[in-house]
mmCIF file with all atom_site columns, C-alpha atoms in Angstrom:
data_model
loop_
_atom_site.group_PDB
_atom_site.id
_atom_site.type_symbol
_atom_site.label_atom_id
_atom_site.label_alt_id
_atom_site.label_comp_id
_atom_site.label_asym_id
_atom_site.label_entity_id
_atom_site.label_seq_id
_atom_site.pdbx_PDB_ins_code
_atom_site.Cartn_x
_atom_site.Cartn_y
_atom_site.Cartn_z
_atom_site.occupancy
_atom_site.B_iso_or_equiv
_atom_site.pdbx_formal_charge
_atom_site.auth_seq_id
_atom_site.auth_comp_id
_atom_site.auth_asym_id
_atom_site.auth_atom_id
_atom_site.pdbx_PDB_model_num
ATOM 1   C CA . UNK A 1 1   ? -8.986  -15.696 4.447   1.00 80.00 ? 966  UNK A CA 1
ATOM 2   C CA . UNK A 1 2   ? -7.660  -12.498 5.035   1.00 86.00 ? 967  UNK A CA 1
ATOM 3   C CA . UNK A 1 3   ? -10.232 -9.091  4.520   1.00 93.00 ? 968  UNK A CA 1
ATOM 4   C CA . UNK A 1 4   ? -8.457  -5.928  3.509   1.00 96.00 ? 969  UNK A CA 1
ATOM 5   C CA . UNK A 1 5   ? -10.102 -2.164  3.911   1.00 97.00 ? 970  UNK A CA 1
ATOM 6   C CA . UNK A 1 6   ? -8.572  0.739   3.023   1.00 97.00 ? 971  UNK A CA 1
ATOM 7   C CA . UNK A 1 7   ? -8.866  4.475   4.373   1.00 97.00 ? 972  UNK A CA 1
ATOM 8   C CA . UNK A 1 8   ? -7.502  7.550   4.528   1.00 97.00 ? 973  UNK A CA 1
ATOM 9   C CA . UNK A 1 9   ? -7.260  8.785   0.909   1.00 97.00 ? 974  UNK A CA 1
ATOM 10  C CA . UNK A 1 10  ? -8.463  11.847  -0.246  1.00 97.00 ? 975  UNK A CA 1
ATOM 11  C CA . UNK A 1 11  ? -7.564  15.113  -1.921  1.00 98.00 ? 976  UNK A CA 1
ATOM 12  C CA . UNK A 1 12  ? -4.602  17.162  -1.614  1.00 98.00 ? 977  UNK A CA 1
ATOM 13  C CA . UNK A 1 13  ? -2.162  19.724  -2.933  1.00 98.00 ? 978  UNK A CA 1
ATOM 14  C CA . UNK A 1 14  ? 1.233   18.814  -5.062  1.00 98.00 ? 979  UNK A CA 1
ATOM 15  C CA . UNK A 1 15  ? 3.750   18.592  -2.429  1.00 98.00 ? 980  UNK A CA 1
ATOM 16  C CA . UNK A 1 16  ? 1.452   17.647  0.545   1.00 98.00 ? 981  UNK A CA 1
ATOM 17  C CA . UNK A 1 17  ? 1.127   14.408  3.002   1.00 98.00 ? 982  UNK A CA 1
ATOM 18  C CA . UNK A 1 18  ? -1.220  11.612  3.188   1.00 98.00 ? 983  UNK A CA 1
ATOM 19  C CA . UNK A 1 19  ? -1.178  8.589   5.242   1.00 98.00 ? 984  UNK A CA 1
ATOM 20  C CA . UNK A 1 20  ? -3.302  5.355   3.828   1.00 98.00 ? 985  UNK A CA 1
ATOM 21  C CA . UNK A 1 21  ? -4.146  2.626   6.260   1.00 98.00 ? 986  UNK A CA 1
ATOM 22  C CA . UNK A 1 22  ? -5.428  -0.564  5.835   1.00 97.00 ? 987  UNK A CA 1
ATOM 23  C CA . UNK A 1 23  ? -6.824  -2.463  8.078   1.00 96.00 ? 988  UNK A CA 1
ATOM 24  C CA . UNK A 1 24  ? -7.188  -6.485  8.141   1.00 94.00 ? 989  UNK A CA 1
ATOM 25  C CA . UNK A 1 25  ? -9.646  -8.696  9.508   1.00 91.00 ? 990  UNK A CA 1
ATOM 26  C CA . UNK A 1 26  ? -8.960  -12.705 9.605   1.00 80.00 ? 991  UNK A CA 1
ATOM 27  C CA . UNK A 1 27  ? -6.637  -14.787 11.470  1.00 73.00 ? 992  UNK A CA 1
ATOM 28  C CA . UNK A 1 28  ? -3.712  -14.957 9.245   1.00 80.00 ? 993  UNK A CA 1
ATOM 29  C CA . UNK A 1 29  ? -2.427  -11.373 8.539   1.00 80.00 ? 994  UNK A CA 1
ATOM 30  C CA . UNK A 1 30  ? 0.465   -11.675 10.548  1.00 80.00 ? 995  UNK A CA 1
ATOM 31  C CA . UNK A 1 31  ? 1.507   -14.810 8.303   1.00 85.00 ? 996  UNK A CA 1
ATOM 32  C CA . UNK A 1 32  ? 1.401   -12.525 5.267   1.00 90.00 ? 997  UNK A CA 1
ATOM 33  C CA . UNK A 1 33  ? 3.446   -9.594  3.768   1.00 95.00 ? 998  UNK A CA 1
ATOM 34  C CA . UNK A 1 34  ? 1.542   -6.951  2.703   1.00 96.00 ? 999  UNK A CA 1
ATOM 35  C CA . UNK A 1 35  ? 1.722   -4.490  -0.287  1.00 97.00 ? 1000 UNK A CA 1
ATOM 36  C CA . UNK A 1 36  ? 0.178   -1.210  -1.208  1.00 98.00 ? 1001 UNK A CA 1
ATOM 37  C CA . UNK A 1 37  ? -0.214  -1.042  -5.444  1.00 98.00 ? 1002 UNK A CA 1
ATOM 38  C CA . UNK A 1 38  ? -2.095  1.976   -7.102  1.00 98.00 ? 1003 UNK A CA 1
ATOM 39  C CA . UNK A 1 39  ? -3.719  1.997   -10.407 1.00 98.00 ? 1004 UNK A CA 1
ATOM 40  C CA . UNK A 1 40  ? -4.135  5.505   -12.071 1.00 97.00 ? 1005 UNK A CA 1
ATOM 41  C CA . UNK A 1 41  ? -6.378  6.046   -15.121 1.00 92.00 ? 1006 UNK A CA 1
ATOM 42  C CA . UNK A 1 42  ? -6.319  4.406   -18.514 1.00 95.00 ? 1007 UNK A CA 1
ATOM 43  C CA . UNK A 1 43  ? -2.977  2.257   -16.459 1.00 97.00 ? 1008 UNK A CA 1
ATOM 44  C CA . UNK A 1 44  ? -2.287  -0.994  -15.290 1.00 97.00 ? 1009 UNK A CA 1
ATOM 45  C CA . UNK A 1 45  ? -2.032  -1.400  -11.234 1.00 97.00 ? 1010 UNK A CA 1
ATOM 46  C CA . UNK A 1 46  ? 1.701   -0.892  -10.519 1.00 96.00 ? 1011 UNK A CA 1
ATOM 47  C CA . UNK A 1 47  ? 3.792   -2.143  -7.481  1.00 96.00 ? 1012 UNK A CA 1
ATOM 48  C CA . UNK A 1 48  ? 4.367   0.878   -5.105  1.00 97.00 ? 1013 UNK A CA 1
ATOM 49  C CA . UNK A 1 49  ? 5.449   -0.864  -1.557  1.00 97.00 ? 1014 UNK A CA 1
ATOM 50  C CA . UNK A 1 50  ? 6.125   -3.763  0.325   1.00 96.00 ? 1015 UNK A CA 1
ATOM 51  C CA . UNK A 1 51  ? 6.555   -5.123  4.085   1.00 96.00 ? 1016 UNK A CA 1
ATOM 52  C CA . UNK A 1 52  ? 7.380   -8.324  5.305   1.00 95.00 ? 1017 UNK A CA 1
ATOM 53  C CA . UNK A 1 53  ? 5.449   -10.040 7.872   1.00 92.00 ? 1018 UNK A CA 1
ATOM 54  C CA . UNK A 1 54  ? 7.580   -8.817  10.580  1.00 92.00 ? 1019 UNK A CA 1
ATOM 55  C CA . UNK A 1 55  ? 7.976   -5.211  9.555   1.00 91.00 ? 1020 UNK A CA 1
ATOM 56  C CA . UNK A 1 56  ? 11.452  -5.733  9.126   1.00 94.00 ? 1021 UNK A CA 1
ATOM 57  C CA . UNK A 1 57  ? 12.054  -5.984  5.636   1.00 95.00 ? 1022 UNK A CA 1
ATOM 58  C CA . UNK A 1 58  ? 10.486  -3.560  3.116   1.00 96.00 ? 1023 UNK A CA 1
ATOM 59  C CA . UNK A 1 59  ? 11.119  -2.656  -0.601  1.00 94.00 ? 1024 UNK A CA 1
ATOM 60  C CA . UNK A 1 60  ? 9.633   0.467   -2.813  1.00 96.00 ? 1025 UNK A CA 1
ATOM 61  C CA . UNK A 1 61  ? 9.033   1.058   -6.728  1.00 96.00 ? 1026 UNK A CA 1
ATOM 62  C CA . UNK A 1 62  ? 11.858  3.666   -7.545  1.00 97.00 ? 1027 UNK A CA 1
ATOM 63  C CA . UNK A 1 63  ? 9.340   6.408   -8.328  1.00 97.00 ? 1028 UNK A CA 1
ATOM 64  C CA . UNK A 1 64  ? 7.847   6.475   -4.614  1.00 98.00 ? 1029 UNK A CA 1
ATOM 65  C CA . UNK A 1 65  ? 11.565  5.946   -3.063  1.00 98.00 ? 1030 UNK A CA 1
ATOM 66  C CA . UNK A 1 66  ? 12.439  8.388   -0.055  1.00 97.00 ? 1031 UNK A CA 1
ATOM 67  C CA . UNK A 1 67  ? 9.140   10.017  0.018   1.00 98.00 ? 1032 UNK A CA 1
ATOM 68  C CA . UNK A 1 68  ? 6.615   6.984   0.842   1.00 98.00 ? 1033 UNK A CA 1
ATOM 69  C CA . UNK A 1 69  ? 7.188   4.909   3.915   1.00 98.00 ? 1034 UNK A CA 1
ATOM 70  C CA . UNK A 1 70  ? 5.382   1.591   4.406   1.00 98.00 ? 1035 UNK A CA 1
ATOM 71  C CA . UNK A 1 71  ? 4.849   0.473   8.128   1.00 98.00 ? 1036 UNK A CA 1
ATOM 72  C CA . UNK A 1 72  ? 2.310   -2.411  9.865   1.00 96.00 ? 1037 UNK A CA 1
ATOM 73  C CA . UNK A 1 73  ? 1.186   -2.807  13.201  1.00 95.00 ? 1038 UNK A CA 1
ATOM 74  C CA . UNK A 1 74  ? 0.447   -6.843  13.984  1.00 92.00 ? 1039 UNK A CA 1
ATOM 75  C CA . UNK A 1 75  ? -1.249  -6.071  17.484  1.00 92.00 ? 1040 UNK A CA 1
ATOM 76  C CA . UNK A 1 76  ? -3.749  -3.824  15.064  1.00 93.00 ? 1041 UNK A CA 1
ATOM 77  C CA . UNK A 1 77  ? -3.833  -5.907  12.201  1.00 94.00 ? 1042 UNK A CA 1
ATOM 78  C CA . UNK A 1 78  ? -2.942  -2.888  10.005  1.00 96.00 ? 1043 UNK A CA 1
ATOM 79  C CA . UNK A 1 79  ? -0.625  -1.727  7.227   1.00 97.00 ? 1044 UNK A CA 1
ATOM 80  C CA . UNK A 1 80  ? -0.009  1.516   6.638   1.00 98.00 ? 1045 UNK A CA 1
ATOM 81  C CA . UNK A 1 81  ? 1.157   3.561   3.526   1.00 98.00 ? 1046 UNK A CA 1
ATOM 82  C CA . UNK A 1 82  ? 2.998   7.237   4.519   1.00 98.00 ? 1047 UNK A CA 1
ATOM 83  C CA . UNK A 1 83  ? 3.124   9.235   1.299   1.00 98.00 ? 1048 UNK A CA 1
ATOM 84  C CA . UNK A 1 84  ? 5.176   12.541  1.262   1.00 98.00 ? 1049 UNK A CA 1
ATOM 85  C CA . UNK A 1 85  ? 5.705   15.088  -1.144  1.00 98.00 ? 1050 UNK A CA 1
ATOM 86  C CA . UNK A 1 86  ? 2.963   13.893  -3.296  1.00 98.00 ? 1051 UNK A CA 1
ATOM 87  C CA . UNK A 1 87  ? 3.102   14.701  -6.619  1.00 98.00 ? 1052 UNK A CA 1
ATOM 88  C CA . UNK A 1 88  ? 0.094   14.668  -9.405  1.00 97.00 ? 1053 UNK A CA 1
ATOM 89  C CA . UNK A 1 89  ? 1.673   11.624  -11.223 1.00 97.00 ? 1054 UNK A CA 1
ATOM 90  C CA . UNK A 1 90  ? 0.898   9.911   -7.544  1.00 98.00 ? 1055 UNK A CA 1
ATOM 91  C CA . UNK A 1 91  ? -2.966  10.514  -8.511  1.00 98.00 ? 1056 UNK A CA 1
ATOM 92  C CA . UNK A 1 92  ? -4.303  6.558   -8.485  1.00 98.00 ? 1057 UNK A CA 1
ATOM 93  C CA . UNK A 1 93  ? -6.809  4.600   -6.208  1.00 98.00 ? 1058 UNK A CA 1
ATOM 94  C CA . UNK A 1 94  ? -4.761  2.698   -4.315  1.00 98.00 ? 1059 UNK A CA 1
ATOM 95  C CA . UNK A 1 95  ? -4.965  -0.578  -3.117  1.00 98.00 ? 1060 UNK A CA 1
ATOM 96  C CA . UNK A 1 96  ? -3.300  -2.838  -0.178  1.00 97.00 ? 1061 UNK A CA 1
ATOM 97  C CA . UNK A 1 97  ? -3.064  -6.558  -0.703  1.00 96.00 ? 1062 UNK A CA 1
ATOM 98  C CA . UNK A 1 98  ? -1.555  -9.216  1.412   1.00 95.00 ? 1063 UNK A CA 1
ATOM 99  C CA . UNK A 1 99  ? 0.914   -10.974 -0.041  1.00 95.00 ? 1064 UNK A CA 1
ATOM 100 C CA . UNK A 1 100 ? 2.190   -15.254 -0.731  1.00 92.00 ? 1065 UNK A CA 1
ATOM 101 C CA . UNK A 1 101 ? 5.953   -15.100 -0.633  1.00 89.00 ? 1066 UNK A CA 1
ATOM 102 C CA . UNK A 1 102 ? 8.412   -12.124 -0.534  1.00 90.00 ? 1067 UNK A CA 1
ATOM 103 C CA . UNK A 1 103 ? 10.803  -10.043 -3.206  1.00 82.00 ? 1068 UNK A CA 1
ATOM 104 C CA . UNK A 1 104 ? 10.291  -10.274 -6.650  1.00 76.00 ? 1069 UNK A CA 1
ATOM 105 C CA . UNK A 1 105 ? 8.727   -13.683 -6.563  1.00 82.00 ? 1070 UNK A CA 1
ATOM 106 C CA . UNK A 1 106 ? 5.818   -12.364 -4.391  1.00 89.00 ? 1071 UNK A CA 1
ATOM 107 C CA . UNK A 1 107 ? 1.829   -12.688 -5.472  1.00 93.00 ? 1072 UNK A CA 1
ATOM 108 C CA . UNK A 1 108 ? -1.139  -10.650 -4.158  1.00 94.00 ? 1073 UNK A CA 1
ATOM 109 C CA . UNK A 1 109 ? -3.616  -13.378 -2.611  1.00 94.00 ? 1074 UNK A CA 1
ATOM 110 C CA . UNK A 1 110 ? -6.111  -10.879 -1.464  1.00 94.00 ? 1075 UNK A CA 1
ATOM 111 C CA . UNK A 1 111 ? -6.917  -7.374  -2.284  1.00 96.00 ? 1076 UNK A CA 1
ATOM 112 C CA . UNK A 1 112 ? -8.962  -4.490  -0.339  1.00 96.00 ? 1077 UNK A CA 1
ATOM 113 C CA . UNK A 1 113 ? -11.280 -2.464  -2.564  1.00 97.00 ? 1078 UNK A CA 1
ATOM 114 C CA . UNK A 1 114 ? -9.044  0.948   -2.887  1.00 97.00 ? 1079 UNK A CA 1
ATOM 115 C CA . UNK A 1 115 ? -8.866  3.552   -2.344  1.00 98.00 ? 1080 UNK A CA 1
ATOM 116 C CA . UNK A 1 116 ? -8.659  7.530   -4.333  1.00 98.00 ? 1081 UNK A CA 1
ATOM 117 C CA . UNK A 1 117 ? -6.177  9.647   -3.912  1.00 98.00 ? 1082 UNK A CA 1
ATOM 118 C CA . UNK A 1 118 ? -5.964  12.664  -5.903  1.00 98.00 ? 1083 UNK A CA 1
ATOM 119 C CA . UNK A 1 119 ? -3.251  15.255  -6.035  1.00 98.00 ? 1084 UNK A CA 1
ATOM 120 C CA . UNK A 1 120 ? -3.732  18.927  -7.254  1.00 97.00 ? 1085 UNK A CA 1
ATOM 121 C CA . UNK A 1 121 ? -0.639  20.853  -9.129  1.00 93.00 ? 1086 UNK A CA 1
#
């Protein structure tokens, strides 16, 4: 079992900085890759980053590429979601969940409970 809580979202202005972290409880984290998804209004929850269990893989959905940077830190059990140049479509709660498998084939086994971040124009 792996428990998942999110922090560090929040309000702020089109074209402003956030960092998300998320930090894990249980045994196992290490084991897992971890992803960050975000679910905005009236939307389904979308892939928006992944890491692999070693930090040294990581992929991104095309519309956060080159301005969010995913990162983890095994000796803190925590993942972490840098998000740059936000934008107003970036406006979701977001949500980090550890992952079974890697690339395209990966499945979120366990989810935090999000986390709001809202972006102003």
């Amino acid at each position: 079992q792996v428990q998942l809580v999110e922090s560090g979202g929040g309000l702020v202005q089109a074209g402003g900085s956030l960092r998300l972290s998320c930090a894990a409880s249980g045994r196992t984290f290490s084991a897992h890759a971890m992803g960050w998804f975000r679910q905005a209004p009236g939307k389904e929850r979308e892939f928006v980053a992944a890491i692999s269990w070693s930090g040294g893989s990581t992929y991104y959905a095309d519309s956060v590429k080159g301005r969010f940077t995913i990162s983890r830190d095994n000796a803190k059990n925590t993942v972490y979601l840098q998000m740059n140049s936000l934008k107003p479509e970036d406006t979701a709660v977001y949500y980090c969940a550890a992952l079974a498998g890697w690339g395209t084939d990966a499945l979120p086994v366990y989810w935090g409970q999000g986390t709001q971040v809202t972006v102003s124009s």
